[in-house]
Amino acid sequence: MPHSSLNTLDLTHIPQNAYLLLTPGPLSTSKRVRAGLLKDWCTWDKEYNDMVQEIRSRLVALASKSDAYTAVLMQGSGTFCVESAITTLLPKEGAKLLVLTNGAYGERIAEIAAYASIPCVTCNVEETTTFSLEAVEYLLQNDPSITAIAVVHCETTTGILNPIFEVAKLSKAYHKLLIVDAMSSFGGIPIDLDALDADVLISSANKCIQGVPGFGFMLFKKKILKRCFGNARSLSLDAYAQYKTMEEGGGKWRFTSPTHVVHAFIEALYELEEEGGVEARYTRYCTNQRLLIEGMEALNFECVIDQTLQSPIITSFYSPNHTSYDFKEFYLRLKHKGFVIYPGKVSNIESFRIGTIGHVFPEDIARLLKAVQEAIFW
């Protein structure tokens, strides 16, 4: 059983949230995780730095049984880590990035490349489908200047799950670096990083591990990261320098770390282990989503994404085709009943989204479905 520094804390004094966040993150957290925010920490203290090192080890162990990977923590949102990884991994000369896009987060990677003046080509498909592996291979065959591929695992624009293992096979067949944005999937969907053989995988504290916002992390292949000195386009986002400082300083961050968030995160990691690990959490998320879809379809809502492509993270539903329907009114009625949902993000489809991750359980989905039924005003 993992050690917790909160064993003597009475969690009954931690207030309940006013509503569940049915979003792809930030998401609803447990009282235990929120209690982890209540203690102040010194960034130079060995106890704190040991905690950072434990977090790094635990993150790698969630996806890899080898010694090939290391975890680099970085202040900021998940996008900070995506930018840090790309601008540290790719050299300033001779790099060209292929970005596979079927939603806003793939497009954001291309935008990061543009800001950093990294040559970039995209493989774009409709947001409601995934990309053709034949089209990806065609680009690789016809543009040998491409040196790296970036792909989003769970594209939360829609909730679609992209085929990262198939993309990984192509990247290795053509000797390209592989960048995987697993922001909304890591910790909630099993990923065998050794089999995937990604050069860097990126996620955030406030997603499936169920921590709070404040930092993200990159799981870098060690032998690749050690070759990245001098690549970074930014002082604060230099993942190589952050790695070197954490290694040499025994868990020290280069600049002020979000200490309260870090402590809450290790409690979230302990909770993940006690739940049964990633496989058990994946099962819970899948159950949540199955019950959601069955219940919403019974209420005449229709899913946007084909179920063969759907992740258990977040689900897009078509907006009701009724002149009286208004998302803001629907949203407020659900919020009043204790549930916060997400507006749609698909470009040409009127829709809304409901997340099924976080400290959310099947009984919560049952309560949500009753609230949805009562909130239908059109």
GROMACS .gro file of N, CA, C and O in nm, residues 148-242:
model
  380
  148ALA      N    1   1.024   1.384  -3.816
  148ALA     CA    2   0.946   1.349  -3.697
  148ALA      C    3   0.798   1.351  -3.728
  148ALA      O    4   0.752   1.425  -3.816
  149ILE      N    5   0.723   1.270  -3.654
  149ILE     CA    6   0.577   1.264  -3.665
  149ILE      C    7   0.517   1.297  -3.529
  149ILE      O    8   0.564   1.248  -3.426
  150ALA      N    9   0.412   1.379  -3.530
  150ALA     CA   10   0.339   1.409  -3.406
  150ALA      C   11   0.194   1.367  -3.423
  150ALA      O   12   0.132   1.394  -3.527
  151VAL      N   13   0.140   1.298  -3.321
  151VAL     CA   14   0.003   1.250  -3.327
  151VAL      C   15  -0.062   1.265  -3.190
  151VAL      O   16   0.003   1.246  -3.086
  152VAL      N   17  -0.190   1.301  -3.189
  152VAL     CA   18  -0.269   1.310  -3.066
  152VAL      C   19  -0.339   1.176  -3.046
  152VAL      O   20  -0.405   1.126  -3.137
  153HIS      N   21  -0.326   1.118  -2.928
  153HIS     CA   22  -0.390   0.988  -2.901
  153HIS      C   23  -0.541   1.004  -2.892
  153HIS      O   24  -0.614   0.952  -2.976
  154CYS      N   25  -0.589   1.077  -2.789
  154CYS     CA   26  -0.733   1.103  -2.777
  154CYS      C   27  -0.757   1.248  -2.815
  154CYS      O   28  -0.717   1.339  -2.743
  155GLU      N   29  -0.821   1.269  -2.928
  155GLU     CA   30  -0.850   1.405  -2.975
  155GLU      C   31  -0.982   1.448  -2.912
  155GLU      O   32  -1.091   1.408  -2.956
  156THR      N   33  -0.972   1.529  -2.807
  156THR     CA   34  -1.093   1.563  -2.730
  156THR      C   35  -1.181   1.666  -2.798
  156THR      O   36  -1.284   1.704  -2.743
  157THR      N   37  -1.144   1.712  -2.916
  157THR     CA   38  -1.238   1.790  -2.997
  157THR      C   39  -1.368   1.712  -3.013
  157THR      O   40  -1.477   1.768  -3.007
  158THR      N   41  -1.353   1.580  -3.032
  158THR     CA   42  -1.469   1.494  -3.052
  158THR      C   43  -1.476   1.380  -2.951
  158THR      O   44  -1.583   1.330  -2.920
  159GLY      N   45  -1.359   1.333  -2.905
  159GLY     CA   46  -1.352   1.212  -2.823
  159GLY      C   47  -1.297   1.095  -2.901
  159GLY      O   48  -1.295   0.981  -2.852
  160ILE      N   49  -1.250   1.120  -3.022
  160ILE     CA   50  -1.200   1.014  -3.108
  160ILE      C   51  -1.066   0.961  -3.058
  160ILE      O   52  -0.987   1.036  -3.000
  161LEU      N   53  -1.042   0.832  -3.077
  161LEU     CA   54  -0.917   0.769  -3.037
  161LEU      C   55  -0.838   0.735  -3.163
  161LEU      O   56  -0.884   0.656  -3.246
  162ASN      N   57  -0.721   0.794  -3.178
  162ASN     CA   58  -0.640   0.774  -3.298
  162ASN      C   59  -0.546   0.654  -3.284
  162ASN      O   60  -0.503   0.621  -3.173
  163PRO      N   61  -0.511   0.589  -3.394
  163PRO     CA   62  -0.434   0.463  -3.391
  163PRO      C   63  -0.284   0.487  -3.374
  163PRO      O   64  -0.205   0.473  -3.467
  164ILE      N   65  -0.243   0.517  -3.252
  164ILE     CA   66  -0.102   0.554  -3.230
  164ILE      C   67  -0.006   0.438  -3.254
  164ILE      O   68   0.107   0.460  -3.296
  165PHE      N   69  -0.047   0.316  -3.227
  165PHE     CA   70   0.045   0.204  -3.247
  165PHE      C   71   0.072   0.179  -3.395
  165PHE      O   72   0.184   0.147  -3.435
  166GLU      N   73  -0.029   0.198  -3.479
  166GLU     CA   74  -0.009   0.184  -3.623
  166GLU      C   75   0.079   0.297  -3.676
  166GLU      O   76   0.165   0.274  -3.763
  167VAL      N   77   0.058   0.418  -3.623
  167VAL     CA   78   0.143   0.530  -3.662
  167VAL      C   79   0.287   0.505  -3.618
  167VAL      O   80   0.383   0.535  -3.690
  168ALA      N   81   0.303   0.449  -3.498
  168ALA     CA   82   0.436   0.419  -3.447
  168ALA      C   83   0.511   0.322  -3.537
  168ALA      O   84   0.631   0.338  -3.561
  169LYS      N   85   0.441   0.222  -3.590
  169LYS     CA   86   0.506   0.127  -3.682
  169LYS      C   87   0.558   0.198  -3.806
  169LYS      O   88   0.669   0.170  -3.854
  170LEU      N   89   0.478   0.291  -3.857
  170LEU     CA   90   0.523   0.368  -3.974
  170LEU      C   91   0.642   0.455  -3.939
  170LEU      O   92   0.737   0.466  -4.018
  171SER      N   93   0.638   0.518  -3.822
  171SER     CA   94   0.748   0.608  -3.785
  171SER      C   95   0.879   0.532  -3.776
  171SER      O   96   0.984   0.582  -3.819
  172LYS      N   97   0.875   0.412  -3.722
  172LYS     CA   98   0.998   0.334  -3.709
  172LYS      C   99   1.041   0.274  -3.842
  172LYS      O  100   1.161   0.264  -3.870
  173ALA      N  101   0.945   0.235  -3.924
  173ALA     CA  102   0.978   0.181  -4.056
  173ALA      C  103   1.051   0.284  -4.142
  173ALA      O  104   1.138   0.249  -4.223
  174TYR      N  105   1.015   0.411  -4.122
  174TYR     CA  106   1.076   0.519  -4.201
  174TYR      C  107   1.179   0.598  -4.119
  174TYR      O  108   1.224   0.704  -4.162
  175HIS      N  109   1.214   0.547  -4.000
  175HIS     CA  110   1.320   0.604  -3.916
  175HIS      C  111   1.293   0.751  -3.879
  175HIS      O  112   1.380   0.837  -3.891
  176LYS      N  113   1.169   0.776  -3.834
  176LYS     CA  114   1.130   0.909  -3.790
  176LYS      C  115   1.112   0.912  -3.638
  176LYS      O  116   1.074   0.811  -3.578
  177LEU      N  117   1.138   1.026  -3.578
  177LEU     CA  118   1.106   1.045  -3.437
  177LEU      C  119   0.954   1.046  -3.420
  177LEU      O  120   0.881   1.089  -3.510
  178LEU      N  121   0.906   0.999  -3.305
  178LEU     CA  122   0.762   0.993  -3.281
  178LEU      C  123   0.727   1.070  -3.153
  178LEU      O  124   0.779   1.041  -3.045
  179ILE      N  125   0.637   1.167  -3.167
  179ILE     CA  126   0.586   1.249  -3.057
  179ILE      C  127   0.440   1.214  -3.038
  179ILE      O  128   0.359   1.227  -3.131
  180VAL      N  129   0.403   1.167  -2.919
  180VAL     CA  130   0.265   1.129  -2.891
  180VAL      C  131   0.207   1.222  -2.784
  180VAL      O  132   0.257   1.228  -2.672
  181ASP      N  133   0.104   1.295  -2.821
  181ASP     CA  134   0.028   1.376  -2.727
  181ASP      C  135  -0.078   1.284  -2.665
  181ASP      O  136  -0.180   1.255  -2.727
  182ALA      N  137  -0.049   1.236  -2.545
  182ALA     CA  138  -0.143   1.148  -2.472
  182ALA      C  139  -0.206   1.225  -2.357
  182ALA      O  140  -0.231   1.170  -2.249
  183MET      N  141  -0.233   1.352  -2.382
  183MET     CA  142  -0.280   1.442  -2.278
  183MET      C  143  -0.402   1.386  -2.206
  183MET      O  144  -0.407   1.382  -2.083
  184SER      N  145  -0.501   1.344  -2.283
  184SER     CA  146  -0.628   1.304  -2.223
  184SER      C  147  -0.644   1.153  -2.211
  184SER      O  148  -0.753   1.106  -2.181
  185SER      N  149  -0.537   1.077  -2.234
  185SER     CA  150  -0.549   0.932  -2.228
  185SER      C  151  -0.455   0.867  -2.128
  185SER      O  152  -0.489   0.764  -2.068
  186PHE      N  153  -0.338   0.925  -2.104
  186PHE     CA  154  -0.239   0.860  -2.018
  186PHE      C  155  -0.291   0.847  -1.876
  186PHE      O  156  -0.339   0.942  -1.816
  187GLY      N  157  -0.283   0.727  -1.822
  187GLY     CA  158  -0.335   0.699  -1.689
  187GLY      C  159  -0.477   0.649  -1.689
  187GLY      O  160  -0.524   0.594  -1.589
  188GLY      N  161  -0.547   0.666  -1.802
  188GLY     CA  162  -0.685   0.621  -1.812
  188GLY      C  163  -0.707   0.517  -1.920
  188GLY      O  164  -0.810   0.449  -1.921
  189ILE      N  165  -0.613   0.507  -2.012
  189ILE     CA  166  -0.615   0.405  -2.117
  189ILE      C  167  -0.478   0.337  -2.114
  189ILE      O  168  -0.376   0.406  -2.119
  190PRO      N  169  -0.472   0.204  -2.106
  190PRO     CA  170  -0.342   0.137  -2.101
  190PRO      C  171  -0.257   0.169  -2.224
  190PRO      O  172  -0.305   0.162  -2.337
  191ILE      N  173  -0.131   0.206  -2.201
  191ILE     CA  174  -0.035   0.234  -2.307
  191ILE      C  175   0.095   0.161  -2.272
  191ILE      O  176   0.154   0.188  -2.168
  192ASP      N  177   0.137   0.072  -2.358
  192ASP     CA  178   0.265   0.003  -2.342
  192ASP      C  179   0.370   0.086  -2.415
  192ASP      O  180   0.384   0.077  -2.537
  193LEU      N  181   0.441   0.169  -2.340
  193LEU     CA  182   0.535   0.262  -2.401
  193LEU      C  183   0.654   0.189  -2.465
  193LEU      O  184   0.708   0.234  -2.567
  194ASP      N  185   0.692   0.075  -2.409
  194ASP     CA  186   0.801  -0.002  -2.469
  194ASP      C  187   0.761  -0.056  -2.605
  194ASP      O  188   0.841  -0.055  -2.700
  195ALA      N  189   0.637  -0.104  -2.617
  195ALA     CA  190   0.588  -0.153  -2.746
  195ALA      C  191   0.564  -0.038  -2.843
  195ALA      O  192   0.591  -0.049  -2.963
  196LEU      N  193   0.513   0.073  -2.792
  196LEU     CA  194   0.488   0.189  -2.876
  196LEU      C  195   0.618   0.247  -2.930
  196LEU      O  196   0.625   0.291  -3.046
  197ASP      N  197   0.721   0.248  -2.847
  197ASP     CA  198   0.854   0.296  -2.885
  197ASP      C  199   0.852   0.444  -2.926
  197ASP      O  200   0.926   0.487  -3.014
  198ALA      N  201   0.764   0.522  -2.860
  198ALA     CA  202   0.761   0.666  -2.887
  198ALA      C  203   0.888   0.730  -2.833
  198ALA      O  204   0.945   0.683  -2.733
  199ASP      N  205   0.932   0.837  -2.895
  199ASP     CA  206   1.050   0.908  -2.846
  199ASP      C  207   1.014   1.003  -2.733
  199ASP      O  208   1.096   1.030  -2.646
  200VAL      N  209   0.890   1.052  -2.735
  200VAL     CA  210   0.840   1.129  -2.621
  200VAL      C  211   0.688   1.116  -2.618
  200VAL      O  212   0.622   1.119  -2.722
  201LEU      N  213   0.633   1.098  -2.499
  201LEU     CA  214   0.489   1.094  -2.476
  201LEU      C  215   0.457   1.201  -2.373
  201LEU      O  216   0.528   1.214  -2.273
  202ILE      N  217   0.350   1.275  -2.395
  202ILE     CA  218   0.321   1.396  -2.317
  202ILE      C  219   0.183   1.387  -2.253
  202ILE      O  220   0.087   1.345  -2.319
  203SER      N  221   0.173   1.427  -2.127
  203SER     CA  222   0.043   1.432  -2.062
  203SER      C  223   0.046   1.540  -1.953
  203SER      O  224   0.142   1.615  -1.942
  204SER      N  225  -0.061   1.544  -1.873
  204SER     CA  226  -0.078   1.653  -1.777
  204SER      C  227  -0.133   1.600  -1.645
  204SER      O  228  -0.199   1.497  -1.640
  205ALA      N  229  -0.108   1.676  -1.539
  205ALA     CA  230  -0.148   1.635  -1.404
  205ALA      C  231  -0.299   1.628  -1.387
  205ALA      O  232  -0.348   1.550  -1.306
  206ASN      N  233  -0.373   1.709  -1.461
  206ASN     CA  234  -0.516   1.725  -1.435
  206ASN      C  235  -0.604   1.648  -1.533
  206ASN      O  236  -0.715   1.689  -1.564
  207LYS      N  237  -0.555   1.535  -1.580
  207LYS     CA  238  -0.634   1.452  -1.670
  207LYS      C  239  -0.664   1.319  -1.602
  207LYS      O  240  -0.717   1.318  -1.492
  208CYS      N  241  -0.630   1.207  -1.665
  208CYS     CA  242  -0.674   1.076  -1.615
  208CYS      C  243  -0.608   1.033  -1.485
  208CYS      O  244  -0.659   0.942  -1.419
  209ILE      N  245  -0.497   1.093  -1.446
  209ILE     CA  246  -0.441   1.061  -1.315
  209ILE      C  247  -0.518   1.134  -1.205
  209ILE      O  248  -0.507   1.102  -1.087
  210GLN      N  249  -0.600   1.229  -1.245
  210GLN     CA  250  -0.698   1.293  -1.157
  210GLN      C  251  -0.636   1.384  -1.052
  210GLN      O  252  -0.681   1.392  -0.938
  211GLY      N  253  -0.528   1.455  -1.093
  211GLY     CA  254  -0.473   1.560  -1.011
  211GLY      C  255  -0.536   1.694  -1.047
  211GLY      O  256  -0.640   1.700  -1.113
  212VAL      N  257  -0.471   1.802  -1.002
  212VAL     CA  258  -0.523   1.936  -1.030
  212VAL      C  259  -0.427   2.008  -1.126
  212VAL      O  260  -0.311   1.969  -1.141
  213PRO      N  261  -0.473   2.113  -1.194
  213PRO     CA  262  -0.388   2.180  -1.293
  213PRO      C  263  -0.268   2.248  -1.231
  213PRO      O  264  -0.273   2.294  -1.116
  214GLY      N  265  -0.158   2.257  -1.307
  214GLY     CA  266  -0.040   2.329  -1.260
  214GLY      C  267   0.089   2.281  -1.323
  214GLY      O  268   0.186   2.356  -1.331
  215PHE      N  269   0.093   2.156  -1.366
  215PHE     CA  270   0.211   2.107  -1.437
  215PHE      C  271   0.173   1.990  -1.527
  215PHE      O  272   0.066   1.929  -1.513
  216GLY      N  273   0.262   1.962  -1.620
  216GLY     CA  274   0.248   1.845  -1.706
  216GLY      C  275   0.377   1.767  -1.703
  216GLY      O  276   0.471   1.800  -1.630
  217PHE      N  277   0.385   1.664  -1.785
  217PHE     CA  278   0.505   1.581  -1.786
  217PHE      C  279   0.528   1.520  -1.923
  217PHE      O  280   0.436   1.503  -2.003
  218MET      N  281   0.656   1.491  -1.947
  218MET     CA  282   0.700   1.431  -2.072
  218MET      C  283   0.776   1.304  -2.039
  218MET      O  284   0.868   1.308  -1.957
  219LEU      N  285   0.738   1.193  -2.098
  219LEU     CA  286   0.812   1.069  -2.084
  219LEU      C  287   0.903   1.056  -2.206
  219LEU      O  288   0.858   1.022  -2.315
  220PHE      N  289   1.030   1.092  -2.186
  220PHE     CA  290   1.129   1.094  -2.294
  220PHE      C  291   1.209   0.965  -2.296
  220PHE      O  292   1.243   0.909  -2.191
  221LYS      N  293   1.242   0.920  -2.415
  221LYS     CA  294   1.342   0.814  -2.429
  221LYS      C  295   1.476   0.876  -2.390
  221LYS      O  296   1.519   0.978  -2.445
  222LYS      N  297   1.542   0.817  -2.292
  222LYS     CA  298   1.664   0.876  -2.236
  222LYS      C  299   1.771   0.901  -2.342
  222LYS      O  300   1.832   1.009  -2.347
  223LYS      N  301   1.795   0.804  -2.426
  223LYS     CA  302   1.904   0.817  -2.523
  223LYS      C  303   1.877   0.928  -2.623
  223LYS      O  304   1.970   0.990  -2.676
  224ILE      N  305   1.747   0.957  -2.646
  224ILE     CA  306   1.711   1.067  -2.736
  224ILE      C  307   1.727   1.200  -2.665
  224ILE      O  308   1.785   1.296  -2.718
  225LEU      N  309   1.675   1.209  -2.542
  225LEU     CA  310   1.680   1.336  -2.468
  225LEU      C  311   1.823   1.381  -2.445
  225LEU      O  312   1.854   1.501  -2.452
  226LYS      N  313   1.914   1.288  -2.421
  226LYS     CA  314   2.053   1.323  -2.394
  226LYS      C  315   2.122   1.385  -2.515
  226LYS      O  316   2.228   1.447  -2.501
  227ARG      N  317   2.060   1.372  -2.632
  227ARG     CA  318   2.115   1.433  -2.754
  227ARG      C  319   2.054   1.570  -2.783
  227ARG      O  320   2.084   1.629  -2.887
  228CYS      N  321   1.968   1.619  -2.694
  228CYS     CA  322   1.890   1.739  -2.723
  228CYS      C  323   1.949   1.868  -2.668
  228CYS      O  324   1.885   1.974  -2.677
  229PHE      N  325   2.068   1.864  -2.611
  229PHE     CA  326   2.129   1.986  -2.560
  229PHE      C  327   2.143   2.090  -2.671
  229PHE      O  328   2.190   2.061  -2.781
  230GLY      N  329   2.096   2.211  -2.642
  230GLY     CA  330   2.109   2.321  -2.738
  230GLY      C  331   1.995   2.335  -2.836
  230GLY      O  332   1.991   2.430  -2.913
  231ASN      N  333   1.899   2.241  -2.834
  231ASN     CA  334   1.787   2.249  -2.930
  231ASN      C  335   1.681   2.351  -2.890
  231ASN      O  336   1.616   2.410  -2.976
  232ALA      N  337   1.661   2.371  -2.761
  232ALA     CA  338   1.546   2.446  -2.713
  232ALA      C  339   1.542   2.589  -2.767
  232ALA      O  340   1.644   2.656  -2.780
  233ARG      N  341   1.421   2.632  -2.799
  233ARG     CA  342   1.398   2.770  -2.846
  233ARG      C  343   1.355   2.861  -2.733
  233ARG      O  344   1.329   2.979  -2.755
  234SER      N  345   1.346   2.808  -2.611
  234SER     CA  346   1.296   2.884  -2.498
  234SER      C  347   1.374   2.847  -2.373
  234SER      O  348   1.403   2.729  -2.351
  235LEU      N  349   1.407   2.945  -2.291
  235LEU     CA  350   1.474   2.918  -2.164
  235LEU      C  351   1.386   2.836  -2.071
  235LEU      O  352   1.426   2.732  -2.021
  236SER      N  353   1.263   2.881  -2.049
  236SER     CA  354   1.177   2.817  -1.950
  236SER      C  355   1.123   2.683  -1.996
  236SER      O  356   1.088   2.599  -1.912
  237LEU      N  357   1.116   2.659  -2.127
  237LEU     CA  358   1.059   2.534  -2.178
  237LEU      C  359   1.166   2.436  -2.226
  237LEU      O  360   1.136   2.344  -2.301
  238ASP      N  361   1.288   2.454  -2.181
  238ASP     CA  362   1.397   2.364  -2.221
  238ASP      C  363   1.386   2.234  -2.142
  238ASP      O  364   1.425   2.226  -2.026
  239ALA      N  365   1.331   2.130  -2.206
  239ALA     CA  366   1.310   2.003  -2.138
  239ALA      C  367   1.442   1.935  -2.104
  239ALA      O  368   1.452   1.865  -2.001
  240TYR      N  369   1.543   1.954  -2.187
  240TYR     CA  370   1.674   1.894  -2.158
  240TYR      C  371   1.732   1.955  -2.030
  240TYR      O  372   1.778   1.883  -1.941
  241ALA      N  373   1.728   2.087  -2.018
  241ALA     CA  374   1.782   2.154  -1.899
  241ALA      C  375   1.703   2.116  -1.774
  241ALA      O  376   1.759   2.099  -1.666
  242GLN      N  377   1.570   2.103  -1.790
  242GLN     CA  378   1.487   2.062  -1.677
  242GLN      C  379   1.524   1.920  -1.632
  242GLN      O  380   1.537   1.892  -1.511
   0.00000   0.00000   0.00000
